[in-house]
PDB file of C-alpha atoms in Angstrom:
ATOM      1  CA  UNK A   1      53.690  81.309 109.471  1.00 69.00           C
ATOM      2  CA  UNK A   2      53.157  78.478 111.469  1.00 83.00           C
ATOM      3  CA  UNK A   3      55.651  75.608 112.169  1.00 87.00           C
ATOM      4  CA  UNK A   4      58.628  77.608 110.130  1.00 92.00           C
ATOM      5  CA  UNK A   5      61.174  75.061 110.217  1.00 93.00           C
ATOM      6  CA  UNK A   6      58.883  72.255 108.864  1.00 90.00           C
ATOM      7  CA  UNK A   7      59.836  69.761 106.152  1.00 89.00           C
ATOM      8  CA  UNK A   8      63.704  70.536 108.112  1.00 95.00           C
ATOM      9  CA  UNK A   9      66.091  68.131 109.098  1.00 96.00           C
ATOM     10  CA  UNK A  10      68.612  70.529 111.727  1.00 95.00           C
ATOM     11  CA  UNK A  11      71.742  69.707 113.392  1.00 94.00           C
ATOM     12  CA  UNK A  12      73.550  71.314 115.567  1.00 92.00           C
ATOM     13  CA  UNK A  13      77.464  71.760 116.821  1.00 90.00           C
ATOM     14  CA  UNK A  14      79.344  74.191 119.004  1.00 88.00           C
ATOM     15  CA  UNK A  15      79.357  76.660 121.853  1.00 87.00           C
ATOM     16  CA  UNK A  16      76.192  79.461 121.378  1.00 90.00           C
ATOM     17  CA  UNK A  17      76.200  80.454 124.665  1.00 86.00           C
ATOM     18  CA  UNK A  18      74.326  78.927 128.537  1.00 83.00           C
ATOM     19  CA  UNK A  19      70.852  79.565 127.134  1.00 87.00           C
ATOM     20  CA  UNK A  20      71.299  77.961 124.065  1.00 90.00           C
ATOM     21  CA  UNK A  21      72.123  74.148 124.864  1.00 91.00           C
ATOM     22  CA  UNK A  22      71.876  71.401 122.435  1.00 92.00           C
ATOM     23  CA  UNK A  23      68.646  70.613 124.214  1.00 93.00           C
ATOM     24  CA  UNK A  24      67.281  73.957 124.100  1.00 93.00           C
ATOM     25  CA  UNK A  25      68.061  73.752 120.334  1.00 94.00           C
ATOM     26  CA  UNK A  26      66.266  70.452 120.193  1.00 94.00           C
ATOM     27  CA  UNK A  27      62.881  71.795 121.904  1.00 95.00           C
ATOM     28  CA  UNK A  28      62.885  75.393 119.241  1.00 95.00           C
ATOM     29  CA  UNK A  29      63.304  73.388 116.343  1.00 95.00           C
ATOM     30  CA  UNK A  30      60.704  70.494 117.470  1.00 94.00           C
ATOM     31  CA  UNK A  31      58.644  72.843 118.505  1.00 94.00           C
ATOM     32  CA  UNK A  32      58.421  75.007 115.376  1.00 94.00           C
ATOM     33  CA  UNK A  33      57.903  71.939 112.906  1.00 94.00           C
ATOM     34  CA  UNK A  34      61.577  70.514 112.097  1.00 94.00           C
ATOM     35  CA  UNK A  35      63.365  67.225 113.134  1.00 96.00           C
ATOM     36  CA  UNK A  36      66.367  67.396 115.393  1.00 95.00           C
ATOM     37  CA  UNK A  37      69.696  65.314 114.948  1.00 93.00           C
ATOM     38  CA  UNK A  38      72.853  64.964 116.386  1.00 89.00           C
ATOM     39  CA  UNK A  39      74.444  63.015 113.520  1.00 90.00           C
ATOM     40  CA  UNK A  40      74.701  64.228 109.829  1.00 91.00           C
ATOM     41  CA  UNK A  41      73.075  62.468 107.067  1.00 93.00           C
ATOM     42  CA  UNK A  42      71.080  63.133 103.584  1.00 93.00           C
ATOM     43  CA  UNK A  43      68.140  64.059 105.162  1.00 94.00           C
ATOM     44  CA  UNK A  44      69.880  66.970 107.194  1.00 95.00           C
ATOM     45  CA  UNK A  45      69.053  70.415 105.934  1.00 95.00           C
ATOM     46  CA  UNK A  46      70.954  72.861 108.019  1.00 95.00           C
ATOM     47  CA  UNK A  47      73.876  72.660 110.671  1.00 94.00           C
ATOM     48  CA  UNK A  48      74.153  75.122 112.752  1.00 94.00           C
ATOM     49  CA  UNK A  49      77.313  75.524 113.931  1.00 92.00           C
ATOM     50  CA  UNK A  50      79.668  78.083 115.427  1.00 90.00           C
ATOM     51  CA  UNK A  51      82.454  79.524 114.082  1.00 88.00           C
ATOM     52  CA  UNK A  52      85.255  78.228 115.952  1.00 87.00           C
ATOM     53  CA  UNK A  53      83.406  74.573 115.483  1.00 88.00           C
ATOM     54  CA  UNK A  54      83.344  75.613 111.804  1.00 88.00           C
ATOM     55  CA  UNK A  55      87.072  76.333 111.280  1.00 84.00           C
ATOM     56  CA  UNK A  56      88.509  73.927 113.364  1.00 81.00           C
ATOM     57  CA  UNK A  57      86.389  70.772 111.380  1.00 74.00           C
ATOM     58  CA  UNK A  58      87.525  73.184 108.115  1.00 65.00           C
ATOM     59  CA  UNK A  59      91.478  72.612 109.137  1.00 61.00           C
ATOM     60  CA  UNK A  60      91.444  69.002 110.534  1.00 51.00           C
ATOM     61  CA  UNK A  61      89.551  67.144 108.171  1.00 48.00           C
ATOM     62  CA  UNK A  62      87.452  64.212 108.169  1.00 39.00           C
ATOM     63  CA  UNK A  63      88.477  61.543 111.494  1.00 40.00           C
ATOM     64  CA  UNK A  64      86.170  58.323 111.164  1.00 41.00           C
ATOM     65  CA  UNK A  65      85.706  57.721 114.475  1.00 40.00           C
ATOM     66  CA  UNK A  66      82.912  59.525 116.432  1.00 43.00           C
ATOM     67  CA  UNK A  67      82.629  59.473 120.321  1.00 41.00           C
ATOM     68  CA  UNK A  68      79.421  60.459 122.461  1.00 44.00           C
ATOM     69  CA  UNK A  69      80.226  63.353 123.629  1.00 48.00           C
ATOM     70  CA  UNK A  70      79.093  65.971 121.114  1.00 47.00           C
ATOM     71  CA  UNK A  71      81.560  68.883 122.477  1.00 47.00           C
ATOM     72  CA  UNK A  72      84.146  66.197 121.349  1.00 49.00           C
ATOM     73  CA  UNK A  73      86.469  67.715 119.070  1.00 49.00           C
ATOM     74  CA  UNK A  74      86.571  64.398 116.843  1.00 47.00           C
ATOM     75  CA  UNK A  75      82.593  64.621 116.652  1.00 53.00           C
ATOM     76  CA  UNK A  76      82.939  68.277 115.683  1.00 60.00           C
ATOM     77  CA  UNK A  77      85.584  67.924 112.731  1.00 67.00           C
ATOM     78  CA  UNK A  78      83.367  64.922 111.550  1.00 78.00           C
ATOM     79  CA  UNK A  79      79.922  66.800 111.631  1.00 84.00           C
ATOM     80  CA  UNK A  80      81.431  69.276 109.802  1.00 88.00           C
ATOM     81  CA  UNK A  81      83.397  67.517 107.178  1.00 86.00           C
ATOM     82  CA  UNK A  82      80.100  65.102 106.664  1.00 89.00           C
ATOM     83  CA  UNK A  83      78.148  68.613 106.189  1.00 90.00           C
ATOM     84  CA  UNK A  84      80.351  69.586 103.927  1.00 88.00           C
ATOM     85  CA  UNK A  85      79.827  66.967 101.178  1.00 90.00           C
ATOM     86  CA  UNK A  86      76.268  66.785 100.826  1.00 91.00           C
ATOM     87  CA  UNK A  87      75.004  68.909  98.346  1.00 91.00           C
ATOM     88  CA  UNK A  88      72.557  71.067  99.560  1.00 92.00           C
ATOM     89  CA  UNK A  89      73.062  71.011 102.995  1.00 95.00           C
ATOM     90  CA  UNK A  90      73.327  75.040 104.840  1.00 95.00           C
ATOM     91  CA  UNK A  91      76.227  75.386 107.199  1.00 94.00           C
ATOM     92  CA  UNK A  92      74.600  78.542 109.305  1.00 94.00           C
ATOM     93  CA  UNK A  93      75.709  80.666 112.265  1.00 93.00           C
ATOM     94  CA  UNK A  94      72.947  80.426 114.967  1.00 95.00           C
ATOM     95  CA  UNK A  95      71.631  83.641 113.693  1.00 94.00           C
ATOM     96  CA  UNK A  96      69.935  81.910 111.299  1.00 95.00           C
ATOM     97  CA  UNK A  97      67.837  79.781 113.611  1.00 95.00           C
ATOM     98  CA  UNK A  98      67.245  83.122 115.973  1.00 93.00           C
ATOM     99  CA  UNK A  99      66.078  85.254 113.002  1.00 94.00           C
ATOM    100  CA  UNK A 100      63.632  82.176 111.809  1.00 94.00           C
ATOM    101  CA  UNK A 101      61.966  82.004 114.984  1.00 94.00           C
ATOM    102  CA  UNK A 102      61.552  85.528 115.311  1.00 92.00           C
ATOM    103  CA  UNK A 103      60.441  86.175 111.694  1.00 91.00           C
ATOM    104  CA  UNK A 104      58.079  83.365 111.780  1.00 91.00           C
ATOM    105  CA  UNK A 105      59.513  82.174 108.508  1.00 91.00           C
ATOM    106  CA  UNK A 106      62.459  80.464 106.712  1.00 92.00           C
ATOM    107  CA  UNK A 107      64.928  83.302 106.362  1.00 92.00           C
ATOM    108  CA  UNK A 108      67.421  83.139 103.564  1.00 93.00           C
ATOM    109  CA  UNK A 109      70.826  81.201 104.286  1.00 93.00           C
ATOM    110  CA  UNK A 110      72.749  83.525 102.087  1.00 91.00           C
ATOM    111  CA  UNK A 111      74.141  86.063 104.460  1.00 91.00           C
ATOM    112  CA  UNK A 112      74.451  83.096 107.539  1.00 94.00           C
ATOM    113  CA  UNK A 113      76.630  81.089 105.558  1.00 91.00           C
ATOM    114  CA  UNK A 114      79.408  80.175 107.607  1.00 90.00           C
ATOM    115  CA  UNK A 115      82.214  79.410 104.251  1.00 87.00           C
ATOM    116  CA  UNK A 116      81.013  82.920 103.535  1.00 86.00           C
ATOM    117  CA  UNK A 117      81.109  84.697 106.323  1.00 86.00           C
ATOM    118  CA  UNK A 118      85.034  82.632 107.013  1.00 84.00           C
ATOM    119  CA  UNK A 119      86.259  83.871 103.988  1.00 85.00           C
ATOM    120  CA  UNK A 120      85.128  87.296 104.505  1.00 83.00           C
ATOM    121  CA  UNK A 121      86.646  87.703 107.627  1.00 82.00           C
ATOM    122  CA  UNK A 122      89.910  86.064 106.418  1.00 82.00           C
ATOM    123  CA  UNK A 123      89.895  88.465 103.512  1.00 85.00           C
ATOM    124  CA  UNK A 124      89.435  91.288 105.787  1.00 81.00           C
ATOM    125  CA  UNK A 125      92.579  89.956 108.644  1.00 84.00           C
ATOM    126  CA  UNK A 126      95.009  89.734 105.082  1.00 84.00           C
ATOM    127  CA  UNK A 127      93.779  93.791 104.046  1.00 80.00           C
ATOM    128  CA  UNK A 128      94.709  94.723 108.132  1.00 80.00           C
ATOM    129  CA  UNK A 129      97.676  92.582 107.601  1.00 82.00           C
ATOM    130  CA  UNK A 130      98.984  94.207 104.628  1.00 79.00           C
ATOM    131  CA  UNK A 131      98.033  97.782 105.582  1.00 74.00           C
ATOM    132  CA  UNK A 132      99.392  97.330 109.204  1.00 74.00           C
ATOM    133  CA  UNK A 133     102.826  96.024 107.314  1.00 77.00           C
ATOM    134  CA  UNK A 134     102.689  99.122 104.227  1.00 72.00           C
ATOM    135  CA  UNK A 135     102.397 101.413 107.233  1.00 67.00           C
ATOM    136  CA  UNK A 136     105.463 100.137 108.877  1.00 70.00           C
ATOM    137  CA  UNK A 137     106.844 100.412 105.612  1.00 74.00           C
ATOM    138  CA  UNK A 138     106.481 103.739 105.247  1.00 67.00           C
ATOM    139  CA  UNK A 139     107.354 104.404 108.532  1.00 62.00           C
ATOM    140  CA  UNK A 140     110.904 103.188 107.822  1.00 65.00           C
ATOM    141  CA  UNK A 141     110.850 105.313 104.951  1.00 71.00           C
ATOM    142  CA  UNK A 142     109.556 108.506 106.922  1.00 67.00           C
ATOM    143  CA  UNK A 143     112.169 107.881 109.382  1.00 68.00           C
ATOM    144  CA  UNK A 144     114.986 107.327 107.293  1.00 70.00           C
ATOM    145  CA  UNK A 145     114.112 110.628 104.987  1.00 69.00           C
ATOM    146  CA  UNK A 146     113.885 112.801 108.764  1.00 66.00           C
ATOM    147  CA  UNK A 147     117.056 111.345 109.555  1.00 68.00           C
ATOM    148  CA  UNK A 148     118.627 112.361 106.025  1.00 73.00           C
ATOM    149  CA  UNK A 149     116.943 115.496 105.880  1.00 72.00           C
ATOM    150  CA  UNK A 150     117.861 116.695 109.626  1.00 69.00           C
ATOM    151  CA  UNK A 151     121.777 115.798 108.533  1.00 67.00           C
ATOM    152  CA  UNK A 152     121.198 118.116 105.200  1.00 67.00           C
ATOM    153  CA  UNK A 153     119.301 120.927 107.170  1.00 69.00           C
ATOM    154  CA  UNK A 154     120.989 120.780 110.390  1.00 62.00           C
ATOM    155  CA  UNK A 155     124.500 119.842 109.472  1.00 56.00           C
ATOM    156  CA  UNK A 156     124.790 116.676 112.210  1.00 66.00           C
ATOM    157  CA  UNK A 157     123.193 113.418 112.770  1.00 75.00           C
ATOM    158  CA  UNK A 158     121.002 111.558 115.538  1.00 82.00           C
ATOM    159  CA  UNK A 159     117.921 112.769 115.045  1.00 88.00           C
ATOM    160  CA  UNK A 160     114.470 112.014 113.430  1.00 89.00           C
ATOM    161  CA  UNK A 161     110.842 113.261 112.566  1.00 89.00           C
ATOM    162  CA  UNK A 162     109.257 113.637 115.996  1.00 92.00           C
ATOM    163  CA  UNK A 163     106.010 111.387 116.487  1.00 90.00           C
ATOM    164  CA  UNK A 164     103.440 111.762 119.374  1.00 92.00           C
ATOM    165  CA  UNK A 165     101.511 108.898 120.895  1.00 90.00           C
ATOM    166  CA  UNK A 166      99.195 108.509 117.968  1.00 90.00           C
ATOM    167  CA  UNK A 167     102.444 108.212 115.218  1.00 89.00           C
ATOM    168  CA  UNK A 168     101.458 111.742 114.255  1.00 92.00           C
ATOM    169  CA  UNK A 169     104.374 112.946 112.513  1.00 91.00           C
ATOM    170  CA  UNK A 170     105.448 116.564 113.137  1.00 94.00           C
ATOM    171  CA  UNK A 171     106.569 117.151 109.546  1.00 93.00           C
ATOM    172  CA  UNK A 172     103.812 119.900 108.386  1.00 94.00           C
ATOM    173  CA  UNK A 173     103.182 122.210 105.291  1.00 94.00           C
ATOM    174  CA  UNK A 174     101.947 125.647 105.454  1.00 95.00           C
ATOM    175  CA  UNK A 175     101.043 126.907 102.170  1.00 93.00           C
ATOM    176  CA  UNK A 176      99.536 129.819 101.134  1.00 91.00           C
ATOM    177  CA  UNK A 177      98.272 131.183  97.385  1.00 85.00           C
ATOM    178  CA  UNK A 178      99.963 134.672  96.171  1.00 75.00           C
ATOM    179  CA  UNK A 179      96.952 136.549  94.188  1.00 69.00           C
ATOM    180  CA  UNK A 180      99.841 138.350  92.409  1.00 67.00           C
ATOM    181  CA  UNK A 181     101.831 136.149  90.986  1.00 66.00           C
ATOM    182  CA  UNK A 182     100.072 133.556  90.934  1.00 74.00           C
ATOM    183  CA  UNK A 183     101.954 131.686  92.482  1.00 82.00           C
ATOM    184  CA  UNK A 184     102.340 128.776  96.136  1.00 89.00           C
ATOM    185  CA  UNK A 185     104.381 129.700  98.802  1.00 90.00           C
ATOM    186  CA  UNK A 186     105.325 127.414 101.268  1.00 92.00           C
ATOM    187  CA  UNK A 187     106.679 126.687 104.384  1.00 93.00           C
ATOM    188  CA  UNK A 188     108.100 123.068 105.658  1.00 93.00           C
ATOM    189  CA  UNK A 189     107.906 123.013 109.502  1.00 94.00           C
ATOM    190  CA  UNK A 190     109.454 120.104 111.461  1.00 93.00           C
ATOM    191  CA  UNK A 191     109.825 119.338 114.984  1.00 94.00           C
ATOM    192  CA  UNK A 192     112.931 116.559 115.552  1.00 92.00           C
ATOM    193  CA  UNK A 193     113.592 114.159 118.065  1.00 92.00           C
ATOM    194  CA  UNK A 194     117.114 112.563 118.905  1.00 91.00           C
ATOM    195  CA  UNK A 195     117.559 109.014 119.057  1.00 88.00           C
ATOM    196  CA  UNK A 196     119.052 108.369 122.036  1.00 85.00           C
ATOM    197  CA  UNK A 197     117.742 108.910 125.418  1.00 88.00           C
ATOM    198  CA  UNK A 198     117.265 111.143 127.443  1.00 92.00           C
ATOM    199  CA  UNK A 199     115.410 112.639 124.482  1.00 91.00           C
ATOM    200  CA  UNK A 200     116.753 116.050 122.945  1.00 92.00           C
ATOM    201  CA  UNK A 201     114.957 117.879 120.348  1.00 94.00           C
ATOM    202  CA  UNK A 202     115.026 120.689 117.441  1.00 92.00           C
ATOM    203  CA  UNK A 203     112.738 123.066 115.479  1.00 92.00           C
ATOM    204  CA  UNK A 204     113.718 123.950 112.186  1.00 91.00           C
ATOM    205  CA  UNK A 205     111.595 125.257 109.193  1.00 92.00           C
ATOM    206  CA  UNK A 206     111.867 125.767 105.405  1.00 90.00           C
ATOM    207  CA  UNK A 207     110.311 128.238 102.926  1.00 90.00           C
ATOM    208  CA  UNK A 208     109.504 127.844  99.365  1.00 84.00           C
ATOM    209  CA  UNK A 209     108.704 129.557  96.477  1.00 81.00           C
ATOM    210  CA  UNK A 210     109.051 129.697  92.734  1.00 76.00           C
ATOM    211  CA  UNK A 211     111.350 132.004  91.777  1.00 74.00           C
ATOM    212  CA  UNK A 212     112.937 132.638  94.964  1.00 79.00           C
ATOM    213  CA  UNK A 213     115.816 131.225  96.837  1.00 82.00           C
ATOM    214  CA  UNK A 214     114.809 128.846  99.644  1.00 83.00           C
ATOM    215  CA  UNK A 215     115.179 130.284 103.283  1.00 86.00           C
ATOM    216  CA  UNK A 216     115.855 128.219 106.354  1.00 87.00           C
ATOM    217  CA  UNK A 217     115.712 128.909 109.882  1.00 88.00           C
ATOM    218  CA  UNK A 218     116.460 127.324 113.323  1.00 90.00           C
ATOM    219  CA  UNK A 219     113.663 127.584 115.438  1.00 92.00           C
ATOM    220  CA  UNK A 220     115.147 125.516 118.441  1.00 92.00           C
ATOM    221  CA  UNK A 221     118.699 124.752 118.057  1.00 90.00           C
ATOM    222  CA  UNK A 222     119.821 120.634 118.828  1.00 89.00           C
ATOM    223  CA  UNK A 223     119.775 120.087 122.187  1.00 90.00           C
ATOM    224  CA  UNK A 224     117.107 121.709 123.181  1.00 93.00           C
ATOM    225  CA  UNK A 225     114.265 120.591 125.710  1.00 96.00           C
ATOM    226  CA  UNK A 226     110.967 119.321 124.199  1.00 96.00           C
ATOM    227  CA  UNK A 227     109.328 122.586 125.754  1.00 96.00           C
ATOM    228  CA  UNK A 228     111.339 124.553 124.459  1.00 96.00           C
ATOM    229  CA  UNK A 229     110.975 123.056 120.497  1.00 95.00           C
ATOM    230  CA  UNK A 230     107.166 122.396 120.665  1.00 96.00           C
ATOM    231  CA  UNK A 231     106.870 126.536 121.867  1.00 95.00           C
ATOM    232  CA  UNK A 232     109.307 127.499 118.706  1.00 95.00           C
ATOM    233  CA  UNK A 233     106.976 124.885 116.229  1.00 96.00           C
ATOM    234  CA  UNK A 234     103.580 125.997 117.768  1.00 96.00           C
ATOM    235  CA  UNK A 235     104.239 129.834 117.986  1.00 95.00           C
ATOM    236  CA  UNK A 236     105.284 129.728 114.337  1.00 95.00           C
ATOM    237  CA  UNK A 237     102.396 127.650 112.858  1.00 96.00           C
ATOM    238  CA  UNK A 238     100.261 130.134 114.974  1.00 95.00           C
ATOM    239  CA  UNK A 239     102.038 133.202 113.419  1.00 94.00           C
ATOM    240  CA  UNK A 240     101.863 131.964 109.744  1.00 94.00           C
ATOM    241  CA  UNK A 241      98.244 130.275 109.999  1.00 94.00           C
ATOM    242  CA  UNK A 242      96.877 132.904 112.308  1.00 93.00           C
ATOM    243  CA  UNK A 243      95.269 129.756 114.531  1.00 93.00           C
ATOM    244  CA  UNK A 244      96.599 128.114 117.524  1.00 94.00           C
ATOM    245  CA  UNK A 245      97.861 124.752 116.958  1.00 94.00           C
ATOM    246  CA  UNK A 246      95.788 123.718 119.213  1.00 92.00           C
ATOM    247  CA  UNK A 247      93.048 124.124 117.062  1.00 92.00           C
ATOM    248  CA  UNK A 248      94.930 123.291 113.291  1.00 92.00           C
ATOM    249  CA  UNK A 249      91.927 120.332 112.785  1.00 91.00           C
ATOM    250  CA  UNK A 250      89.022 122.839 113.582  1.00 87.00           C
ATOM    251  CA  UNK A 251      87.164 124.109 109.852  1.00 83.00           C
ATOM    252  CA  UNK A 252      88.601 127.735 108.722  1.00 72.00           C
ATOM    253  CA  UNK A 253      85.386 129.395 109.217  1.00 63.00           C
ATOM    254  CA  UNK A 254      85.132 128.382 112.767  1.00 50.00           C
ATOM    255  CA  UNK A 255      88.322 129.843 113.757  1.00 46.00           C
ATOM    256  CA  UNK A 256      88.668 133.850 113.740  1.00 46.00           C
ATOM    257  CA  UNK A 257      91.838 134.953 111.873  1.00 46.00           C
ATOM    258  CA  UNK A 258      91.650 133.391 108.610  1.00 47.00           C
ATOM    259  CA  UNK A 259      89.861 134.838 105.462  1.00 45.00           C
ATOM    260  CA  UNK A 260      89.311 133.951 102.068  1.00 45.00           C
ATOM    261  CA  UNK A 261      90.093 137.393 100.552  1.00 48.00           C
ATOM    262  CA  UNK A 262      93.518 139.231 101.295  1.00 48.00           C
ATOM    263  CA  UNK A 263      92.354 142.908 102.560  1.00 53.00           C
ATOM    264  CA  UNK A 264      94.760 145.491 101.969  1.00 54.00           C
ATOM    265  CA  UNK A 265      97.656 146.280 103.945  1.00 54.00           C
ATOM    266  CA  UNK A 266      97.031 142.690 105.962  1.00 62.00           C
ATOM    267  CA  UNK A 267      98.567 139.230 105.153  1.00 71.00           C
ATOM    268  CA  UNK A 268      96.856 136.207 104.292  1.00 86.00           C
ATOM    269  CA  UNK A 269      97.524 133.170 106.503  1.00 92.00           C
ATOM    270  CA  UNK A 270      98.977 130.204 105.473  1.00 93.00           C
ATOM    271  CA  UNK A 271      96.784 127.129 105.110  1.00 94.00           C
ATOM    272  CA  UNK A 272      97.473 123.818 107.248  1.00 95.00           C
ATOM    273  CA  UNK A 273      95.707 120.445 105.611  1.00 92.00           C
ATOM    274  CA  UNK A 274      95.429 118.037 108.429  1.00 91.00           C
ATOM    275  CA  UNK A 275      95.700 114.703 107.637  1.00 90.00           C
ATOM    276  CA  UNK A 276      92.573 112.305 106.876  1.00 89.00           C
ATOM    277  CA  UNK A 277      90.472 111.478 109.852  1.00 86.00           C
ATOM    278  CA  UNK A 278      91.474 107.441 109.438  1.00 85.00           C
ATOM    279  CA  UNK A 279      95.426 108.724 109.830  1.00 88.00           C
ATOM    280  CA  UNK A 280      96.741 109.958 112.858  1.00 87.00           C
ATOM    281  CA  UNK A 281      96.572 113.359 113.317  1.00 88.00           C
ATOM    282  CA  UNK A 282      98.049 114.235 116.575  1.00 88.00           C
ATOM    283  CA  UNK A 283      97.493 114.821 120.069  1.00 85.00           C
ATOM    284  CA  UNK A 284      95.604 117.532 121.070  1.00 72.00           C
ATOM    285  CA  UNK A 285      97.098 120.020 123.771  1.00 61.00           C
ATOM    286  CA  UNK A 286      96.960 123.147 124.740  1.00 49.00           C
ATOM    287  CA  UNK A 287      98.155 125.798 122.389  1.00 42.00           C
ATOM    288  CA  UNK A 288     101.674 127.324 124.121  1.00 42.00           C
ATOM    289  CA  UNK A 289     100.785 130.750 122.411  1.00 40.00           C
ATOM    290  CA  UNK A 290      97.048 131.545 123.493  1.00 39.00           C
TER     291      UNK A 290
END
């Protein structure tokens, strides 16, 4: 279509980069049909402006006076403002303009919207907010249970739930089905950490099962090195899972050991159910038992 951006009134305000000046701007849009301006009145169609340009006229409101210089911050809260109350008038990203030129036609203004795409991205920083601050949440929750539960289990106080560099906790759940009486068993292994420095550390694990009276078992007694814990919690997830721990996130068919039907005479391995792939889910090392 020729002259795309005829019958258009455009202005223009904020930073879109050294190849896309004001006067660069001025020559597209003459160029392809429209009229140019560097002030905003009823006749203006579109503004394109840049975000920044966008929220700061958004926040400062309307100042009357307007200096020459059109990086001014004064000129940019007015152009905005001014924008603003005219009915009619598009506030658009620079996209707009790009995608106009290139299409040879008007594009849309829906998804260039500026007070659209603000809100959006507002929206989206409160969601992080509130999810980064539930997280820490629970993560005051997750350390206060360890801490209770390592005093109930281990008969002293000091520690907590040991987390890696991704805030993987190593609180995990074996489970397995029993065909005959139809019943879950379960194991609760845990890997502690002490609070005070230089770090000490603990294995300890916990098996369940309807019916039958709960069994515990130190795996690393307090005090002991990291080495030596990590061994005692990998070698048992390896023993009761039949799969390194090095390789606990890897599909059950892919890893030799585990089958879905119980043969005779051979135990079935406990099942480990990582965590989901947006959670952390733990450093990956090399398994201490292969």
């Amino acid at each position: 279509m020729k002259d795309p951006l005829k019958s258009f009134t455009i202005a223009a305000t904020g930073t879109f980069g050294p190849q896309r000046s004001y006067e660069k701007i001025r020559q597209w849009v003459e160029a392809n049909g429209g009229t140019f301006t560097m002030t905003i009145s009823p006749k203006v169609t579109h503004l394109i402006c840049s975000r920044e340009h966008f929220k700061k006229g958004v926040a400062m409101g309307m100042i009357s006076s307007t200096p020459s210089d059109p990086d001014s911050d004064i000129l940019t809260t007015e152009l905005v403002q001014e924008a603003r109350k005219i009915d009619g008038l598009y506030i658009v990203n620079f996209d707009w303009l790009e995608d106009t030129l290139m299409k040879k036609y008007r594009r849309k203004e829906t998804k260039y919207l500026l007070q659209q795409q603000v809100r959006a991205a507002a929206k989206a920083k409160r969601v992080k907010k509130a999810v980064r601050k539930d997280r820490i949440q629970k993560g005051v929750e997750a350390f206060e249970k360890g801490c209770e539960d390592f005093q109930k289990e281990m008969f002293s106080n000091g520690y907590h739930i040991y987390r890696d560099s991704t805030t993987f906790a190593y609180d995990v759940t074996l489970a397995r089905a029993n065909l005959v009486s139809n019943q879950i068993e379960r194991y609760h292994l845990k890997l502690y950490e002490s609070h005070t420095e230089p770090s000490l550390y603990a294995a300890y694990v916990k098996s369940s099962s309807p019916g039958t009276p709960i069994v515990k078992d130190i795996l690393a007694p307090i005090g002991s090195s990291f080495e030596t814990a990590l061994f005692a919690f990998t070698t048992f997830f390896a023993l009761k899972t039949m799969r390194p721990w090095a390789d606990r996130l890897a599909p059950l068919q892919d890893v030799g050991g585990d089958c879905e039907e119980e043969e005779e005479g051979v135990e079935k391995a406990f099942v480990y159910t990582p965590p989901k792939e947006d959670e952390p889910r733990g450093v990956i090392l090399e398994s201490f038992t292969s």
